[in-house]
CSV table of C-alpha atoms and ligand atoms in Angstrom, one decimal:
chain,number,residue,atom,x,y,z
A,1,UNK,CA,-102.6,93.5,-68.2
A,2,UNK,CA,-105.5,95.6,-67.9
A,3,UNK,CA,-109.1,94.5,-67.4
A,4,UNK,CA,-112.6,96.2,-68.6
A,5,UNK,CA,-115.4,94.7,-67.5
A,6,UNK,CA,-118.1,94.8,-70.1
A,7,UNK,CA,-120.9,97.2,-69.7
A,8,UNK,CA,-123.6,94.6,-69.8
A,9,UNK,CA,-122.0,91.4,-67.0
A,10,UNK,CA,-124.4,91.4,-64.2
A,11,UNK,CA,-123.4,89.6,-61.0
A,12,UNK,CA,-125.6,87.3,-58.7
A,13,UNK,CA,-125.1,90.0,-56.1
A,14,UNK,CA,-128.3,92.4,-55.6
A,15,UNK,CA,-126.8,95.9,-56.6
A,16,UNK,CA,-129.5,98.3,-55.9
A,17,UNK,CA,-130.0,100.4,-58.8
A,18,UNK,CA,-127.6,103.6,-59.3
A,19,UNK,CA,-125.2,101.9,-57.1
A,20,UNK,CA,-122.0,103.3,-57.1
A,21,UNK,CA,-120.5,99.8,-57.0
A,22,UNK,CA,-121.6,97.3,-59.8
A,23,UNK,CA,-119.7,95.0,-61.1
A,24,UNK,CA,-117.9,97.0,-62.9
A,25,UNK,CA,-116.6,99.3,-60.5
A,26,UNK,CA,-114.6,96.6,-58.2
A,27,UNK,CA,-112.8,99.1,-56.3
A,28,UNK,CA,-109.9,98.6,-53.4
A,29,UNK,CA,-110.2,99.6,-50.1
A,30,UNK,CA,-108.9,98.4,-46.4
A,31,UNK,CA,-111.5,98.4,-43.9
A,32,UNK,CA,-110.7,98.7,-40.0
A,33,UNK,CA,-111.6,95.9,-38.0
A,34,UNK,CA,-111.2,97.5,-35.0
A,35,UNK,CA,-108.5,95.7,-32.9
A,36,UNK,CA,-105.7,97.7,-34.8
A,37,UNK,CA,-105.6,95.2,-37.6
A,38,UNK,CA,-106.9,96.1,-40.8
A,39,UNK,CA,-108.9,94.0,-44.0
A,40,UNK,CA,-108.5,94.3,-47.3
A,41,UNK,CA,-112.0,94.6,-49.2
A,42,UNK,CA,-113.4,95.8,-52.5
A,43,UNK,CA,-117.3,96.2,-52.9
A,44,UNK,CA,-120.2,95.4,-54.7
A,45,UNK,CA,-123.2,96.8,-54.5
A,46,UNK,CA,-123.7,97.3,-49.8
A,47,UNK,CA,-121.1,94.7,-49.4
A,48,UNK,CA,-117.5,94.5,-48.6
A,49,UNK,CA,-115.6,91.7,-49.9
A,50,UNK,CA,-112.7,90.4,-47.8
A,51,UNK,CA,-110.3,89.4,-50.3
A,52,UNK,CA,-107.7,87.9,-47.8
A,53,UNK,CA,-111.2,85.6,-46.4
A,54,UNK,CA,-111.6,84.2,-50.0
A,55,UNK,CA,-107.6,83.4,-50.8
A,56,UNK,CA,-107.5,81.7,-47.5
A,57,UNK,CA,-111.0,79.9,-49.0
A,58,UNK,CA,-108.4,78.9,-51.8
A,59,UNK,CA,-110.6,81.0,-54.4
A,60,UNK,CA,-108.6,83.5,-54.9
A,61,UNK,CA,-104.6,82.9,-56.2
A,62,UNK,CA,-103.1,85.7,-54.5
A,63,UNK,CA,-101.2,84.6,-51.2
A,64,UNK,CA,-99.1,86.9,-51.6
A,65,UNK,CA,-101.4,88.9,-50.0
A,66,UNK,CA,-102.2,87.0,-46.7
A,67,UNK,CA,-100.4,89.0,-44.6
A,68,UNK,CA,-100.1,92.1,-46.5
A,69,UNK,CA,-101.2,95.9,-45.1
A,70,UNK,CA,-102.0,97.1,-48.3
A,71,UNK,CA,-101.7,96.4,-52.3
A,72,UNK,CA,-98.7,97.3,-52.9
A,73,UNK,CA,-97.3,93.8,-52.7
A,74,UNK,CA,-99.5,93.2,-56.2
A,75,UNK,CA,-98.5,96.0,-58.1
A,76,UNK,CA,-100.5,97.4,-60.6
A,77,UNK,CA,-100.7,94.4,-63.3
A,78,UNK,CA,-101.4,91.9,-60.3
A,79,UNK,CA,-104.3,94.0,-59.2
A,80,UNK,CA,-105.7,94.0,-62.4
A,81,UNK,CA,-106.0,90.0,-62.3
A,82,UNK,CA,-107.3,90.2,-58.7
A,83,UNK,CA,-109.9,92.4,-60.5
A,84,UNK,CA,-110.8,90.3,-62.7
A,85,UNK,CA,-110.4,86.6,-60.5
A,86,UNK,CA,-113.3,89.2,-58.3
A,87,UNK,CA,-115.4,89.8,-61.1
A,88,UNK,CA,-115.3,85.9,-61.8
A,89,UNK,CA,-116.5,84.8,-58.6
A,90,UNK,CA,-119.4,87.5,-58.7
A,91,UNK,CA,-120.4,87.3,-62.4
A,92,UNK,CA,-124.2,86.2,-62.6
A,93,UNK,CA,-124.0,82.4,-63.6
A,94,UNK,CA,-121.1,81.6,-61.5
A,95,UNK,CA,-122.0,79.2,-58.5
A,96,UNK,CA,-118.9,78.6,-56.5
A,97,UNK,CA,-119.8,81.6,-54.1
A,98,UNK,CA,-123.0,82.2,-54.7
A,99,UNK,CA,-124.6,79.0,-53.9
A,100,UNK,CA,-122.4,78.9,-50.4
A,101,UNK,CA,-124.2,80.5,-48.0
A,102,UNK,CA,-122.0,80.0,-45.5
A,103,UNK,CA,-119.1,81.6,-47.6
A,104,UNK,CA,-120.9,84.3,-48.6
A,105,UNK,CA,-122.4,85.3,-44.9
A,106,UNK,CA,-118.3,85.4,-43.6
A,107,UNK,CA,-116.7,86.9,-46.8
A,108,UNK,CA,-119.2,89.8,-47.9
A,109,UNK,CA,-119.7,92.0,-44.9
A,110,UNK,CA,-122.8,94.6,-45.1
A,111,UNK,CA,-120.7,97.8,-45.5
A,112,UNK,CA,-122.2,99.8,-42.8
A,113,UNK,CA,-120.5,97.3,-40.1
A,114,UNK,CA,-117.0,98.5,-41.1
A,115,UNK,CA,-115.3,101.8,-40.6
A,116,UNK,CA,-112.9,102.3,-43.8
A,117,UNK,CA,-109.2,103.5,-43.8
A,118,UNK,CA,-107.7,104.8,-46.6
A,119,UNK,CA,-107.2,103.3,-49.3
A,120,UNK,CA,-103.2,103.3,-49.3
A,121,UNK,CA,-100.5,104.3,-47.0
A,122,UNK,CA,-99.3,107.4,-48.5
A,123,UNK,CA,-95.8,108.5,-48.3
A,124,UNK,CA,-96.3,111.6,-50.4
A,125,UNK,CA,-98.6,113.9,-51.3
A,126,UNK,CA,-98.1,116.5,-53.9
A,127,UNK,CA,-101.2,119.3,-54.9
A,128,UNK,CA,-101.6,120.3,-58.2
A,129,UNK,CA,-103.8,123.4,-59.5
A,130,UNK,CA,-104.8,121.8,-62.9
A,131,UNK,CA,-108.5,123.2,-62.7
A,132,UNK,CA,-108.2,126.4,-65.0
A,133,UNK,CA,-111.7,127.3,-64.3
A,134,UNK,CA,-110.7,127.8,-60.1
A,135,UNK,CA,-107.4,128.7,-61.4
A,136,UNK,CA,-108.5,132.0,-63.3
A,137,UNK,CA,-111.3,132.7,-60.1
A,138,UNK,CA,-108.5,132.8,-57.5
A,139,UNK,CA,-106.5,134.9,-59.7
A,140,UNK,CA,-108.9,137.6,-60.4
A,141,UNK,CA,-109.9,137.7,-56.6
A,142,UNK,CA,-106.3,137.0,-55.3
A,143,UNK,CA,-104.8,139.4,-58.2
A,144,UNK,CA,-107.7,141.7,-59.5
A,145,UNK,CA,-104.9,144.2,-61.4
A,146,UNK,CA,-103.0,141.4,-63.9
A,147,UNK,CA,-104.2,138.8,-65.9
A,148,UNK,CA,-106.2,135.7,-63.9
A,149,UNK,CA,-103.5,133.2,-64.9
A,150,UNK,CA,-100.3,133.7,-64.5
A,151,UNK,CA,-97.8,133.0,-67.4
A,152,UNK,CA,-96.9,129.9,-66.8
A,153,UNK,CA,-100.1,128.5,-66.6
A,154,UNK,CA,-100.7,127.2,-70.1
A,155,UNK,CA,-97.3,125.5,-70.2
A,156,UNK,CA,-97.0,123.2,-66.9
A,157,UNK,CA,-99.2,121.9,-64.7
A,158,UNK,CA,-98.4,124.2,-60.9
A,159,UNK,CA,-98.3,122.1,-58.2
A,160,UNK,CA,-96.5,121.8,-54.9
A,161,UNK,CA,-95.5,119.5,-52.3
A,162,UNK,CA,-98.0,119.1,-49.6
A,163,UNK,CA,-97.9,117.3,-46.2
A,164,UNK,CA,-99.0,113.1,-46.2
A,165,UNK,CA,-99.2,113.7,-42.3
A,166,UNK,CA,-102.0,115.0,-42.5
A,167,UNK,CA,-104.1,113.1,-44.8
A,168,UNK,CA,-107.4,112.0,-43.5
A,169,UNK,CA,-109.8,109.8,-44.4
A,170,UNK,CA,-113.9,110.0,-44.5
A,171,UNK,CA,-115.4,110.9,-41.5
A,172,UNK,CA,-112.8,111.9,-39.3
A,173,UNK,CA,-114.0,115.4,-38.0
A,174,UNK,CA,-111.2,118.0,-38.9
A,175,UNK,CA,-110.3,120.7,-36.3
A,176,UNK,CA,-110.9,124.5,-37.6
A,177,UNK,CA,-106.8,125.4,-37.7
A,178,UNK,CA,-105.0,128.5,-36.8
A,179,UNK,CA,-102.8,130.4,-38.3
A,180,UNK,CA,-101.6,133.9,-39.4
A,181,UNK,CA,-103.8,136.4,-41.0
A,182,UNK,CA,-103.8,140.0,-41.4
A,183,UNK,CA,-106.8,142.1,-42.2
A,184,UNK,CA,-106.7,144.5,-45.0
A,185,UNK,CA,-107.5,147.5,-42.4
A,186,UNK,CA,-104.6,146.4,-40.2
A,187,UNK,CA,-101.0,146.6,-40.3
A,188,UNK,CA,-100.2,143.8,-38.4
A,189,UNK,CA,-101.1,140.4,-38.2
A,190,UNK,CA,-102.8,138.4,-35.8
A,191,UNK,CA,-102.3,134.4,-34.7
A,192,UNK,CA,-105.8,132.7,-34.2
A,193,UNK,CA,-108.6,130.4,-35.8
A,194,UNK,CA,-109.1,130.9,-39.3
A,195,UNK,CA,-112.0,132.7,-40.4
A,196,UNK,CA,-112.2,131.6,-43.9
A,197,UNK,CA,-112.1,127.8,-43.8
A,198,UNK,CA,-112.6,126.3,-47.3
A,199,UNK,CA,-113.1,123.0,-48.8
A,200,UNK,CA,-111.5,121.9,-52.4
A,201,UNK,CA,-113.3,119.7,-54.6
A,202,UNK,CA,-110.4,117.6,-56.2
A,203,UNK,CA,-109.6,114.3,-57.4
A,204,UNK,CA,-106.6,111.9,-56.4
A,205,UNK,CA,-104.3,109.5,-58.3
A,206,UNK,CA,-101.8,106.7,-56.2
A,207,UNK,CA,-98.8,105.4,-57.9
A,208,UNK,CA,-98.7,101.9,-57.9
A,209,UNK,CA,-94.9,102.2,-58.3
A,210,UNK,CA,-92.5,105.1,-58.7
A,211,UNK,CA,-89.7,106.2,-60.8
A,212,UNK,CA,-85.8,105.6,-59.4
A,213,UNK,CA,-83.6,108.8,-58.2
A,214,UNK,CA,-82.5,110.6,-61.8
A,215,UNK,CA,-85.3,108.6,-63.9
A,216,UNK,CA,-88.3,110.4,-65.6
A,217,UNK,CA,-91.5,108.6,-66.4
A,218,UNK,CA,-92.2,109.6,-70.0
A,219,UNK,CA,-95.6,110.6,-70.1
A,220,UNK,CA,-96.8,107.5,-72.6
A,221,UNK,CA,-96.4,105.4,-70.0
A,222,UNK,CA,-97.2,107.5,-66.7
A,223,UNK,CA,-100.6,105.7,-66.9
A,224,UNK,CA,-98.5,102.6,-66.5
A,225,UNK,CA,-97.4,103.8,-62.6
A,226,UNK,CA,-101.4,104.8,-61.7
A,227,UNK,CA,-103.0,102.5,-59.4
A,228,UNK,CA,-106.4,104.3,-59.0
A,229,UNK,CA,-108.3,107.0,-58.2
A,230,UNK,CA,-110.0,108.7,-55.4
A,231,UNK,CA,-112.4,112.0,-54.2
A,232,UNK,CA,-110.0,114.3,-52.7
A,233,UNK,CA,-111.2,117.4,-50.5
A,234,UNK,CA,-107.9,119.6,-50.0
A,235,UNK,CA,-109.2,121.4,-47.0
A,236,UNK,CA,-108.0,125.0,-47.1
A,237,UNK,CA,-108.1,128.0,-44.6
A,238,UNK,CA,-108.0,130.9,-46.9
A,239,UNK,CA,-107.1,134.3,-45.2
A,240,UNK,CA,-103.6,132.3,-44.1
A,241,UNK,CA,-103.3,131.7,-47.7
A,242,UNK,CA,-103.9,135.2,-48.7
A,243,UNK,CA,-101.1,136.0,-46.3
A,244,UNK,CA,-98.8,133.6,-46.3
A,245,UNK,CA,-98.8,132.6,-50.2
A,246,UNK,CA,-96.6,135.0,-52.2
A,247,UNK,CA,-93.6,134.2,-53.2
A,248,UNK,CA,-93.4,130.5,-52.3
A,249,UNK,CA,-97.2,129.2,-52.7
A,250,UNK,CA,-99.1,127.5,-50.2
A,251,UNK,CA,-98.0,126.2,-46.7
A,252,UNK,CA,-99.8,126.4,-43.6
A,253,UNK,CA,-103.0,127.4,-45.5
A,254,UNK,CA,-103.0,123.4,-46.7
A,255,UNK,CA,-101.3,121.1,-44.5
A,256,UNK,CA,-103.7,121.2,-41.6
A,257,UNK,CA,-105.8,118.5,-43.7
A,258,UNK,CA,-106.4,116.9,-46.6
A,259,UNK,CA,-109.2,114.4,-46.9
A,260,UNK,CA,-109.8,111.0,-48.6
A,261,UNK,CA,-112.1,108.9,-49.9
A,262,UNK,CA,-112.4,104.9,-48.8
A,263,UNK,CA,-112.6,103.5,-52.5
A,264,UNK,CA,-109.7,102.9,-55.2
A,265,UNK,CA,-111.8,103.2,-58.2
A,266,UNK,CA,-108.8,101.5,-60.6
A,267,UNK,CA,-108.0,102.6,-63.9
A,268,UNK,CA,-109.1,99.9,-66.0
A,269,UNK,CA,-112.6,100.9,-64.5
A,270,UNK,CA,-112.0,104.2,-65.5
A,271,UNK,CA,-111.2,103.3,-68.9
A,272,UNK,CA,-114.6,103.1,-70.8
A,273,UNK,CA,-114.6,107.0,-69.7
A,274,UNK,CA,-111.9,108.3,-70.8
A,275,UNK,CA,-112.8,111.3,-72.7
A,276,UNK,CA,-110.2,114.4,-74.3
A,277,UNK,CA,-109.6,117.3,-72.5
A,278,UNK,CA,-109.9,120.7,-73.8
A,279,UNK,CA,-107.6,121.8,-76.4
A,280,UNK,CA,-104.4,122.7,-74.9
A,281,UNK,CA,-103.3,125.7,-76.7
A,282,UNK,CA,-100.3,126.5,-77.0
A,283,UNK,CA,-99.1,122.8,-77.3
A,284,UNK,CA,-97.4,121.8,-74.5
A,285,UNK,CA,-93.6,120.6,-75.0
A,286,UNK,CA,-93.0,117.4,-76.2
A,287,UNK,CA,-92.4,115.7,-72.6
A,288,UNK,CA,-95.9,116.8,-71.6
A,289,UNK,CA,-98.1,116.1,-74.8
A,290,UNK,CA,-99.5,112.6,-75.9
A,291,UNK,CA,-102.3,112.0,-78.7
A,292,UNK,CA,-104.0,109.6,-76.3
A,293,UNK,CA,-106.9,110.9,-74.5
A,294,UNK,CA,-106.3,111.5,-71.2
A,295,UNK,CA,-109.1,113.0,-69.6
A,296,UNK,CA,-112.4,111.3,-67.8
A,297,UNK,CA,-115.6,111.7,-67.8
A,298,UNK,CA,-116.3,111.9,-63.8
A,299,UNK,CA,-119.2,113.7,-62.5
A,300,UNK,CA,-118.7,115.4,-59.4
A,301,UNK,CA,-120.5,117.1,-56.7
A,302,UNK,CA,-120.7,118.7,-53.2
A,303,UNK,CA,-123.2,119.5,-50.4
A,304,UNK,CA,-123.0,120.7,-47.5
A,305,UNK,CA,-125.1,120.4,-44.2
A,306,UNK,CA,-125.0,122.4,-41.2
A,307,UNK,CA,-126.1,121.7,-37.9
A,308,UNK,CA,-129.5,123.3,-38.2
A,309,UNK,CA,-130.2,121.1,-41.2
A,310,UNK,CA,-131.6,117.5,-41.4
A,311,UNK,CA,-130.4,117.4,-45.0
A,312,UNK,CA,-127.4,118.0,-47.0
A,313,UNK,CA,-128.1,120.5,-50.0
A,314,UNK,CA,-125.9,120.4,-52.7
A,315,UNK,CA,-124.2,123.5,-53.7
A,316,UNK,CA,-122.1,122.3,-56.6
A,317,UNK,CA,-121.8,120.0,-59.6
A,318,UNK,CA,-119.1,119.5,-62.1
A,319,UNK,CA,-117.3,117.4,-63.8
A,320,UNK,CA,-113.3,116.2,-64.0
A,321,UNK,CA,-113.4,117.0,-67.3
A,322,UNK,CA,-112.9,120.9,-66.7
A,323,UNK,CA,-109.4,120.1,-65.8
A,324,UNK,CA,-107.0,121.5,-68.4
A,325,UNK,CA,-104.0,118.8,-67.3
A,326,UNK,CA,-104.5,114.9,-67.1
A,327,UNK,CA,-103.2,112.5,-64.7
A,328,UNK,CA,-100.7,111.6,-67.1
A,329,UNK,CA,-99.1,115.0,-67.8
A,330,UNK,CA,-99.3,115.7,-64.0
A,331,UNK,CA,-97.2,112.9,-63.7
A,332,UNK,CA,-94.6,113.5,-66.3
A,333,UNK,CA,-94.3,116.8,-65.1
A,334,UNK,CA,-93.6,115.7,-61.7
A,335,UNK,CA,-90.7,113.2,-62.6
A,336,UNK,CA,-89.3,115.5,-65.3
A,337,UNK,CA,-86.6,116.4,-63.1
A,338,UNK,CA,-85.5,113.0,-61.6
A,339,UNK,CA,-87.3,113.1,-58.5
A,340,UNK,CA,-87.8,110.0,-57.5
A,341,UNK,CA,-91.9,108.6,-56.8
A,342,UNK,CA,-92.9,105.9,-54.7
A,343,UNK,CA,-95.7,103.6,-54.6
A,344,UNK,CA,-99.1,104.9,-52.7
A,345,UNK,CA,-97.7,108.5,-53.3
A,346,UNK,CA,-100.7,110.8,-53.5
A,347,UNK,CA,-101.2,113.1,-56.7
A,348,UNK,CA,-104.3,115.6,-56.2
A,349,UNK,CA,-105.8,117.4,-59.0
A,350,UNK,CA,-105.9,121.3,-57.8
A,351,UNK,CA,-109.8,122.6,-57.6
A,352,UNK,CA,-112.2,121.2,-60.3
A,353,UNK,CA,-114.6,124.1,-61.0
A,354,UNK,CA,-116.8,124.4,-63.9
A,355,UNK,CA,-117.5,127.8,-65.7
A,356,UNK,CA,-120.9,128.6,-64.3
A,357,UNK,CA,-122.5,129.3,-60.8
A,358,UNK,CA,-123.0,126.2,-59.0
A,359,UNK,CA,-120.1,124.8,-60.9
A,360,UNK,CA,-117.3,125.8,-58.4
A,361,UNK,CA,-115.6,123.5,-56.4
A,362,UNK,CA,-114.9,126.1,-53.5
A,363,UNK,CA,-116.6,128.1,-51.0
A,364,UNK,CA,-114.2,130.8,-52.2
A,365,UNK,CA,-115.7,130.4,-55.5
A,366,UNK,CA,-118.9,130.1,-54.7
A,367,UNK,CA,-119.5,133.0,-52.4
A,368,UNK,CA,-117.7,135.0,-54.6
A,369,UNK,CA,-115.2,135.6,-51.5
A,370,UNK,CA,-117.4,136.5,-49.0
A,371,UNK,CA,-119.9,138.8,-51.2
A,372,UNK,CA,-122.5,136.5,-52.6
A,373,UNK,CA,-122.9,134.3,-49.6
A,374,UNK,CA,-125.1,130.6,-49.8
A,375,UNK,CA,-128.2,130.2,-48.9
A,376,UNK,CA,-129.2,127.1,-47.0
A,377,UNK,CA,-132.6,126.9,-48.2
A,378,UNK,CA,-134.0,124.7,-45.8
A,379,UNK,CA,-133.2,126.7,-42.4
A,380,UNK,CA,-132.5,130.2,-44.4
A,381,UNK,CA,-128.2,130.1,-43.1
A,382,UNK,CA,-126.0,132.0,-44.8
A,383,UNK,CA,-122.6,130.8,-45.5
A,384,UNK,CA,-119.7,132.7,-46.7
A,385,UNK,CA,-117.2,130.2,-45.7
A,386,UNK,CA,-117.7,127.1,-43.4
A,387,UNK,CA,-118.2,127.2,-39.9
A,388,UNK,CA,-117.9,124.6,-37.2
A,389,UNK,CA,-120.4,121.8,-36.9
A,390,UNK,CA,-121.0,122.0,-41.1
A,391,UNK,CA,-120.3,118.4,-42.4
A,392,UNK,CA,-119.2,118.5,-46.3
A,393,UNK,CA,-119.5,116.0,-48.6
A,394,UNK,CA,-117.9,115.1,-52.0
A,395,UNK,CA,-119.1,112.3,-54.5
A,396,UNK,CA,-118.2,111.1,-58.0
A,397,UNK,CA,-119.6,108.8,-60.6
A,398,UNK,CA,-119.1,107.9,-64.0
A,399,UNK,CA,-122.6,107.8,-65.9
A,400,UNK,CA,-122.7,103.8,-68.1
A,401,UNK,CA,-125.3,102.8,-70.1
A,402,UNK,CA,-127.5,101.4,-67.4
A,403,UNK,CA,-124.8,101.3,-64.7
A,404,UNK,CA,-122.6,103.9,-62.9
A,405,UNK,CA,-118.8,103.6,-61.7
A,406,UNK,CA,-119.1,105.8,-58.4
A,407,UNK,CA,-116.2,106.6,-55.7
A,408,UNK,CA,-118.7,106.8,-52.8
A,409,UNK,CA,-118.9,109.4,-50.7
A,410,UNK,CA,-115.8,111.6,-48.9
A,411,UNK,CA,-117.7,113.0,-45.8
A,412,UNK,CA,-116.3,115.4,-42.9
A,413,UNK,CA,-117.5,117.5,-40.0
A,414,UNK,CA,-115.7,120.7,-39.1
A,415,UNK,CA,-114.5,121.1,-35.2
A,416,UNK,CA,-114.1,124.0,-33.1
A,417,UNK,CA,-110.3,125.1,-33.0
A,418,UNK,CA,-108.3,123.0,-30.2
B,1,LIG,CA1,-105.8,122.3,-53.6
């Protein structure tokens, strides 16, 4: 089943205007409670809601989930009717919850009280590069003498397998890594902090269940296996990448961190987005193409603050929609060779940059690598990359009439190397 909720239901529950969850949005999340045990929660406007705390209230059918870690136990379908016995309960005119103080004072927790976790356990976590805007930038820095996308570009979405150790959640710090590098002016290389550390604005799908070894997921029903999706910022350091990259792609440069947002934003409150993407030409091979839009509408954007500041500035704004693959072909494409999926794996989009200044979702980008650095306004910093003590922040929305569908915020600080 699936599960839109209309644009116009209102719930008793004050959600402050341009909240980034109305009733509508619903997400999942797990909150920590501290003791090394874990709740489950979605939210509504400032509140977590502990969904275990209302099934053991009986109003919520789910036991299933008493003792569970995660979602995994409901699958996508049973998540969708948890959705939707949520939006019952909070729907304006509904007084089971709403007129029990005492219910609502234990079960909806002011979201400030809780640190969040993420959102699933991941067992994988595989990159993709499906943002041909960032795509053709790194090529014509990376490889100014050929074309700024490579051949294959057009005809399968490039991705590779990253490292789920080292996915983080918001506001962990991250540790400035080390790694190789080697100057242009040197002919050796050296072993140290990196000196061009990068965020990646990108977004993230989790498989609510996977494919077995052998199987493909066709891609008319890949939407089928997505759970939700989440801000991803796929932290990067980029003179190890330079180095490092050719013939085999990415490694080091990557796998030091990858960070997550708190919130699930499902599918089915994706849906009244849903947009198409931009023309695919040539068409891609029958396993990859659908006639179903595929694409959503998801504004995005990303400031940065440094130490010196008492205010993040932004420095970009986009929109998922620059993305020349979907979720659905990124899928496909994934399991076209029998590899088998799991549930909770993580699928990241690659960079989402637009076409414009201010549209890029990288330092790399947006300092034009190194020779048009950003200007913090407020203290009159310069950044060509980030240095330690900036904190970065990525958020997402989808504009309703009247109402937005938001992930939150994704928020990081960067440490001194270890
Ligand atoms: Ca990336």
């Amino acid at each position: 089943m699936s599960f839109v909720v209309s644009p116009n239901s209102k719930s008793w529950v004050n959600v402050p205007v341009g909240s980034h969850f109305p009733i509508q949005n619903l997400p999942f999340g797990i909150a920590e409670t501290g003791d090394d045990s874990v709740l489950l929660v979605s939210r509504i406007g400032d509140y977590l809601v502990d969904i275990v705390g209302f099934i053991e209230e009986g109003l919520l059918p789910f036991e299933e989930l008493a003792e569970a870690e995660g979602y995994m136990e409901l699958g996508k379908s049973g998540c969708s009717e948890l959705r939707k016995a949520l939006f019952d309960l909070f729907r304006e005119g509904n007084p089971k919850v709403r007129d029990n103080s005492k219910l609502k004072k234990s079960l909806l927790i002011p979201y400030t009280e809780l640190p969040m976790a993420l959102p699933m356990e991941i067992p994988a976590f595989v990159d993709f590069y499906s943002g041909i805007n960032h795509a053709s930038n790194v090529g014509r820095m990376f490889r100014p003498d050929m074309a700024p996308l490579l051949p294959n570009y057009r005809h399968l979405p490039v991705g590779y397998n990253g490292r789920a150790s080292s996915v983080i959640p918001s506001d962990l710090p991250i540790f400035r890594p080390k790694g190789q590098t080697k100057a242009a002016d040197s002919d050796t290389p050296e072993y140290g902090p990196t000196r061009e550390l990068d965020f990646e604005l990108e977004l993230g799908f989790f498989l609510s269940d996977g494919n077995e070894f052998g199987e493909t997921i066709p891609i008319e029903e890949a939407e089928d296996h997505i759970f939700g999706v989440a801000l991803v910022n796929d932290w990067s350091a980029r003179d190890v990448q330079r180095w490092e990259y050719q013939p085999l792609g990415p490694f080091l440069a990557k796998s030091f961190a990858t960070s997550v947002s708190p919130w699930m934003v499902t599918m089915d409150a994706l849906e009244p987005f849903r947009v198409r993407g931009p023309v695919q030409d040539p068409s891609p091979l029958p396993y990859l193409s659908t006639k179903r839009a595929s694409h959503f509408n998801i504004m995005l954007e990303v400031s940065i603050q440094t130490e010196k500041m008492k205010a993040p500035q932004v420095v970009s704004r986009t929109n998922a929609n620059e993305l020349y693959w979907s979720f659905a072909q990124q899928l496909a494409h994934q399991t076209s060779n029998g590899t088998p999926t799991e549930p909770g794996d993580l699928y990241a989009t690659g960079t989402i940059s637009g076409t414009e200044e201010g549209t890029f979702g990288s330092m790399l980008e947006l300092a034009w690598r190194g020779s048009k650095p950003l200007v913090m306004t407020e203290t009159g910093e310069e950044r060509r990359f980030l240095e330690d003590g900036d904190v970065v922040s990525i958020t997402g929305y989808c504009q309703g009439k009247g109402y937005v569908v938001g992930f939150g915020t994704l928020t990081n600080q960067v440490l001194p190397a270890l």
